[in-house]
XYZ file of C-alpha atoms in Angstrom:
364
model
C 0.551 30.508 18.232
C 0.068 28.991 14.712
C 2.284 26.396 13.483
C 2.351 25.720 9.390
C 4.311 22.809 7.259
C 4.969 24.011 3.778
C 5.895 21.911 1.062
C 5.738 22.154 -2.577
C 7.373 21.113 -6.155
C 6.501 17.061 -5.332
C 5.445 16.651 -9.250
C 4.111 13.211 -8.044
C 4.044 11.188 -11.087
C 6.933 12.532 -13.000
C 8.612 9.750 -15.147
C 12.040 10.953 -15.205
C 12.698 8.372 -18.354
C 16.143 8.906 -18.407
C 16.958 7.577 -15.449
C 16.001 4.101 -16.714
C 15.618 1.513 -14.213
C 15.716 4.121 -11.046
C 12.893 6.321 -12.692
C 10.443 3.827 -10.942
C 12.276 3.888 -8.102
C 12.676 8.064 -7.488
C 8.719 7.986 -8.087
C 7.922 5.954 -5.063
C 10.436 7.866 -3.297
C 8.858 11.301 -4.188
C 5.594 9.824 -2.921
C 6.945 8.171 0.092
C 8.782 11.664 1.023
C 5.555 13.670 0.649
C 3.892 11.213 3.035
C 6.341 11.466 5.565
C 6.004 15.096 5.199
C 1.981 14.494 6.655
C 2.849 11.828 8.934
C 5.355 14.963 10.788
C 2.425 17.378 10.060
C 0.508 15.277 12.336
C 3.556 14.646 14.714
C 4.439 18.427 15.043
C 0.383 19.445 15.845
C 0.405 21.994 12.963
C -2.450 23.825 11.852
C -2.368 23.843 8.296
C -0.443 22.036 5.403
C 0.131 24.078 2.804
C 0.970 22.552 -0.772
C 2.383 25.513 -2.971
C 2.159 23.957 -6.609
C 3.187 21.672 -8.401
C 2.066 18.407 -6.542
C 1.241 16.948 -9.163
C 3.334 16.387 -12.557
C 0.229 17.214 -14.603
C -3.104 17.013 -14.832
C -2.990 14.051 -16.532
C -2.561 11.346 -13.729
C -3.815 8.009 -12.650
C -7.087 7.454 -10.546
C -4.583 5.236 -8.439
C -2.106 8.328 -7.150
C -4.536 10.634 -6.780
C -6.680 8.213 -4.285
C -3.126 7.464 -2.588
C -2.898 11.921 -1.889
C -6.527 11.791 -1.266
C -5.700 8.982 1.255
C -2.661 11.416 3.037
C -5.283 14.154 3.148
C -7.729 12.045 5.273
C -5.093 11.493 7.865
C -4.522 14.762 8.344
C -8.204 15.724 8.362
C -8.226 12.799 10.648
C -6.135 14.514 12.726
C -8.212 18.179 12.489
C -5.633 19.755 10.349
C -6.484 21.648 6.888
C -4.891 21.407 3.700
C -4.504 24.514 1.556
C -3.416 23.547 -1.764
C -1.706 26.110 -4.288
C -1.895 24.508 -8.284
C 1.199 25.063 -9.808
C 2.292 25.449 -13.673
C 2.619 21.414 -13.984
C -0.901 21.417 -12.719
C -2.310 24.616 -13.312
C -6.542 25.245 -12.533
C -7.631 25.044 -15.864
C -10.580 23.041 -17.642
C -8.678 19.525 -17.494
C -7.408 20.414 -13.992
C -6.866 16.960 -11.792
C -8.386 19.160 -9.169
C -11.953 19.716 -11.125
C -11.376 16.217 -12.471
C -11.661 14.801 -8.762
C -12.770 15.887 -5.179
C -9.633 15.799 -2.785
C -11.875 17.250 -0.094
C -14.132 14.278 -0.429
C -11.541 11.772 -0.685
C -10.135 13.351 2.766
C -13.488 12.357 3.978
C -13.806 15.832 5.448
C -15.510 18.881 3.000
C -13.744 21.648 4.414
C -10.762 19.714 5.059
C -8.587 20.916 1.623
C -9.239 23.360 -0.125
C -7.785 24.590 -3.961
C -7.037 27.873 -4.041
C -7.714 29.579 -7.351
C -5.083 32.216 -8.445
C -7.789 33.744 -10.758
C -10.103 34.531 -8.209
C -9.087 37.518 -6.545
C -9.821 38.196 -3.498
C -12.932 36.121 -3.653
C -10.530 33.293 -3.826
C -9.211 34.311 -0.388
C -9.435 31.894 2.521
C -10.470 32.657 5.781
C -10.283 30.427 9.158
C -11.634 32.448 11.453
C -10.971 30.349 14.448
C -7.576 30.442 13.357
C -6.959 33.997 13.176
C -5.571 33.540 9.488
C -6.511 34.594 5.703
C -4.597 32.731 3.321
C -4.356 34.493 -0.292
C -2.931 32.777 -3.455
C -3.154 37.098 -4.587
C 0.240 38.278 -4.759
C 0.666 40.907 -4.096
C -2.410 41.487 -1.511
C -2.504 44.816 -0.110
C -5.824 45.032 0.866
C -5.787 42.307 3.623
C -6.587 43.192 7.379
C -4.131 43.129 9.693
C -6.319 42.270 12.768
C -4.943 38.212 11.532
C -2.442 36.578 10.404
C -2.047 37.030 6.076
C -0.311 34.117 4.734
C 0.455 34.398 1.049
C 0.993 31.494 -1.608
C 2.939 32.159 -4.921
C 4.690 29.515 -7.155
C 7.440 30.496 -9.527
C 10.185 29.649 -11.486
C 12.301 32.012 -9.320
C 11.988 33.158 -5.921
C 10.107 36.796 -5.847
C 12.636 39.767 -5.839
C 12.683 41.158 -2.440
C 10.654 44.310 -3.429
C 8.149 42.343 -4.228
C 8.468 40.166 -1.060
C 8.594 43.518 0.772
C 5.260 45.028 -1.100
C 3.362 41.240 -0.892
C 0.576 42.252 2.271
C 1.253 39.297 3.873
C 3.162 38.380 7.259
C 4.518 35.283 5.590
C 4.933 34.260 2.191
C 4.996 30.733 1.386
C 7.063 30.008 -2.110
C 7.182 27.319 -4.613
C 8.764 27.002 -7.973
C 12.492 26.798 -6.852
C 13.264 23.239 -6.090
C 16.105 23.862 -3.643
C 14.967 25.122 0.382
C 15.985 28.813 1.016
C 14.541 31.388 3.294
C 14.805 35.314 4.458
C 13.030 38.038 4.764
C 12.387 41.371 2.894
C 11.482 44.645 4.897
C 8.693 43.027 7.537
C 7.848 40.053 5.208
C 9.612 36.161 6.140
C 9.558 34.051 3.215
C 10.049 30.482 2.641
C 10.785 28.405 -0.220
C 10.459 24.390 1.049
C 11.905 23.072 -2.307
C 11.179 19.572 -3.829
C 10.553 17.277 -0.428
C 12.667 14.592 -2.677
C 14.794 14.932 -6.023
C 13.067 15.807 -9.439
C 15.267 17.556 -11.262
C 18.334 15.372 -10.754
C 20.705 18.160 -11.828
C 20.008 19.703 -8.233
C 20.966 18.454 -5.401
C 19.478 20.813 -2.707
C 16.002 19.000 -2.775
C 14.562 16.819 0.239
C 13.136 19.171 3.048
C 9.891 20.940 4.193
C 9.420 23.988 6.174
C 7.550 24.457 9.835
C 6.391 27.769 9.966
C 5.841 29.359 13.451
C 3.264 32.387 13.945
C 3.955 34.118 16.913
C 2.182 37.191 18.832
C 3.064 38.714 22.398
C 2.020 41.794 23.583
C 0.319 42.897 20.439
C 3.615 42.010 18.561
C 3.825 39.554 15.871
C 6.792 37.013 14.882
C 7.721 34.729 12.395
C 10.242 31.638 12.610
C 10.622 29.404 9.913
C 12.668 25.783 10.191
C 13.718 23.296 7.361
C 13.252 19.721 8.196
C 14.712 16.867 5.688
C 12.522 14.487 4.516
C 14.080 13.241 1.372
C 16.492 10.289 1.312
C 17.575 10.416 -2.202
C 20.778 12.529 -3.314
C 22.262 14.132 -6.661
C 25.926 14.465 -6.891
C 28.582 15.020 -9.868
C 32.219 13.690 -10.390
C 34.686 15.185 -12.028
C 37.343 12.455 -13.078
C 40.635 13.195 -14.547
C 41.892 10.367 -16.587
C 45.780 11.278 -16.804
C 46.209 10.300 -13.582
C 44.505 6.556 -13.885
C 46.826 3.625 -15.083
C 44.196 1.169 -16.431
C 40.093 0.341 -16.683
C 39.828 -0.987 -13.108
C 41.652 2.449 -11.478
C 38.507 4.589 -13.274
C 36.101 1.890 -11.763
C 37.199 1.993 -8.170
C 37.527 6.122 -8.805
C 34.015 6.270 -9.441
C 33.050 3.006 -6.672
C 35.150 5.076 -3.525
C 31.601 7.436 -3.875
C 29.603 4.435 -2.602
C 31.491 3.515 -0.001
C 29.618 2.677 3.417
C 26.693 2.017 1.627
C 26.485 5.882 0.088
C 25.539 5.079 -3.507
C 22.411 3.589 -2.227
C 20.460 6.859 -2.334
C 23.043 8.227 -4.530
C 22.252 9.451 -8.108
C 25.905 10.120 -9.499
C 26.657 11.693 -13.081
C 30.394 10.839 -13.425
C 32.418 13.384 -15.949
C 35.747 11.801 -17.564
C 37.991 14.308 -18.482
C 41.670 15.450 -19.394
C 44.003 13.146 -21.727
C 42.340 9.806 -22.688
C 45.147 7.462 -23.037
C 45.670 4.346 -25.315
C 46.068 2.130 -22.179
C 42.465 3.172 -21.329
C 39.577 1.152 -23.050
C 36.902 3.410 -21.247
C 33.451 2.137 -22.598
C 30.691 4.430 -20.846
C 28.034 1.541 -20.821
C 30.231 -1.020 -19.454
C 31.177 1.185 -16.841
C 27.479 1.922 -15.651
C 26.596 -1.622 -15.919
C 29.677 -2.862 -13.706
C 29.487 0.465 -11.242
C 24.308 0.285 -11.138
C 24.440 -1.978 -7.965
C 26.260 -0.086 -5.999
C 24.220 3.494 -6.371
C 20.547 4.260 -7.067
C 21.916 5.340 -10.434
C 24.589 6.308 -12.655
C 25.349 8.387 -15.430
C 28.939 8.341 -16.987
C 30.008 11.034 -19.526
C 33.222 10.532 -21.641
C 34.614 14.301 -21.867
C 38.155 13.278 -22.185
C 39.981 13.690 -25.271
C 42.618 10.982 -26.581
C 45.883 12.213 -27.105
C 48.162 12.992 -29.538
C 51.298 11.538 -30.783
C 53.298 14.356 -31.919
C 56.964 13.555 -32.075
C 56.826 10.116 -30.754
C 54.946 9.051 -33.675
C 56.199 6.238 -35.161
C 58.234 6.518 -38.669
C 55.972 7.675 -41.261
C 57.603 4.679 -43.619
C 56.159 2.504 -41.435
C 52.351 1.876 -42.060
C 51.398 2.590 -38.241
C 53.548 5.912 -38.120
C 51.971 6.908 -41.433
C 48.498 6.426 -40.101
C 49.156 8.334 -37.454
C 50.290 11.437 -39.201
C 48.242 11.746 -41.719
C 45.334 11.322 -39.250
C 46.885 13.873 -37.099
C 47.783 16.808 -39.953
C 43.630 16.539 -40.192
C 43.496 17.249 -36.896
C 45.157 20.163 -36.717
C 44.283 21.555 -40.193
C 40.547 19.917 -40.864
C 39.662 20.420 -44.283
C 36.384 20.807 -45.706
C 34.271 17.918 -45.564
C 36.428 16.081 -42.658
C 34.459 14.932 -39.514
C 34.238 16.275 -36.201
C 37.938 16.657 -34.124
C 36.392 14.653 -31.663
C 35.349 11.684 -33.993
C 39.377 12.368 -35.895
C 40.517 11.702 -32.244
C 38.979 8.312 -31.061
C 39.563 6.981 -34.835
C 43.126 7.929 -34.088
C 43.017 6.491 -30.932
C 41.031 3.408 -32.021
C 43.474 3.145 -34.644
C 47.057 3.520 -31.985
C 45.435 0.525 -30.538
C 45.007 -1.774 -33.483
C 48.268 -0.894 -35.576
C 49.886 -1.544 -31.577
C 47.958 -4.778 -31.162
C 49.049 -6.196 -34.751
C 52.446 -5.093 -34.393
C 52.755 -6.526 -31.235
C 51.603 -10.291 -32.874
């Protein structure tokens, strides 16, 4: 029996600058997930670790994180397990690759300890562990491979393989990154597994965080293959949808949006928050404010004004009265915008804006 960890899509190093304050944060996370993936390789006794592209955000990266992977990679040399390592499109085998730039089998302190695979090899670019009983191909599809051992193919794209081509890869298993969320199945004879991102890096998906053990099974000259997720990610993405016509004042959309982190579930919690339906004049919603009062309580969070103020229509004040007058003009525009006018949605929040301060100096 062989047993396999999979991972891929880590784009260690990705700045995710719109996150602000948690981009730092989500990078050591990313890192700290990929070396808990190792630390289980080790745990679990598997045979190989393979890394299907995309470990790295690009190929231009600090001395410092690549000694910190090369560091990983020792343990599991340490520990007689391989590394088989798949570049991706973020850090594709060219030229400038990071992985011509330095030695990851030397930094593993172990020469035949990782090895690159190099997609434009061919078949020459085939690996083969004899005392394994397993050819590893980054050749997809691979046809040609013997089936006196186990065939393991590596392909990383944006989408998972159709299942012809799964069907027509060669291989007993094929091992797929590019898709950041985990999935697996199998096509005709062929199991396939996609591990997804071990920890978030698109934060507009929230099925990153796991790994995949990969079993390789024979009995009585019959082969099988089982494949199991694991979770190794702490960090989640989630989105709200909030409805402001139901919320009487600023502190009811605050403790809306708080009720997410309760029990201490913001704190890996990256929430974009989506205000919608009828934005009332009792509501002084200001986005910023909102994030500032709501950061401490999640990793991060995003809050996007969708909702649209409303409008007066027949409970518009008298249109002798300067207020009332205001108020129609502003919303004829509206509803018949002449050339030149701006947006609706800038005509609405001056009209709302504008309910408020005619209300506020009436009021006096």
């Amino acid at each position: 029996m062989l047993r396999l960890l999979q991972t891929s899509d880590l784009h260690l190093g990705a700045r995710n600058v719109d996150l602000g304050e948690a981009a730092a944060t989500l990078r050591e996370r990313r890192a700290a997930a990929f070396e808990r993936s190792l630390a289980m390789a080790i745990s679990e006794k598997v045979d190989v670790v393979l890394i299907v592209g995309d470990l790295f955000e690009s190929n231009a990266v600090s001395r410092g994180l690549v000694g910190r992977v090369g560091s990983g990679l020792a343990g599991l040399a340490g520990a007689g397990i391989r590394t088989v390592i798949l570049p991706g499109d973020h850090d594709r085998l060219d030229p400038s690759s990071v992985y011509r730039a330095f030695d990851l089998a030397a930094l593993a302190g172990v020469p035949s300890s990782v090895v690159v695979l190099d997609p434009a090899a061919g078949a020459a670019g085939d690996l083969t562990i004899d005392e394994l009983g397993l050819t590893i191909t980054a050749r997809f599809p691979a046809p040609d491979l013997p089936d006196d051992r186990w065939r393991v193919g590596l392909v990383h794209r944006l989408t998972r393989p159709r299942d012809d081509e799964i069907a027509g890869a060669g291989v007993d298993y094929l091992a797929v990154g590019g898709p950041h969320e985990a999935a697996s199945g199998s096509a005709a004879d062929v199991a396939w597994g996609a591990s997804g991102a071990p920890d978030l890096v698109d934060v507009r998906r929230d099925r990153a965080g796991e790994i995949v053990l990969i079993r390789l099974d024979e009995h009585d000259d019959r082969r099988s293959v089982s494949v199991e997720r694991r979770r190794v990610g702490t960090t989640r993405f989630e989105t709200l949808s909030l409805d402001l016509a139901g919320l009487p004042d600023n502190a009811a959309v605050e403790a809306a949006i708080a009720a997410r982190a309760d029990g201490g579930a913001g704190a890996d919690l990256i929430l974009d928050v989506h205000l919608t339906g009828a934005w009332t004049d009792a509501l002084d919603v200001d986005s910023e404010a909102l994030e500032v009062a709501l950061r401490p309580r999640f990793l991060n969070v995003r809050i996007h004004n969708q909702a649209r103020p409303t409008l007066s229509g027949a409970a518009a004040p008298s249109a002798e009265t300067v207020r009332g007058a205001f108020i129609r003009d502003l919303e004829a525009r509206i509803a018949a915008p002449a050339e030149g006018d701006p947006p609706t949605d800038e005509l609405l929040e001056a009209l709302r804006l504008g309910r408020r301060l005619l209300a506020d100096q009436e009021g006096r």
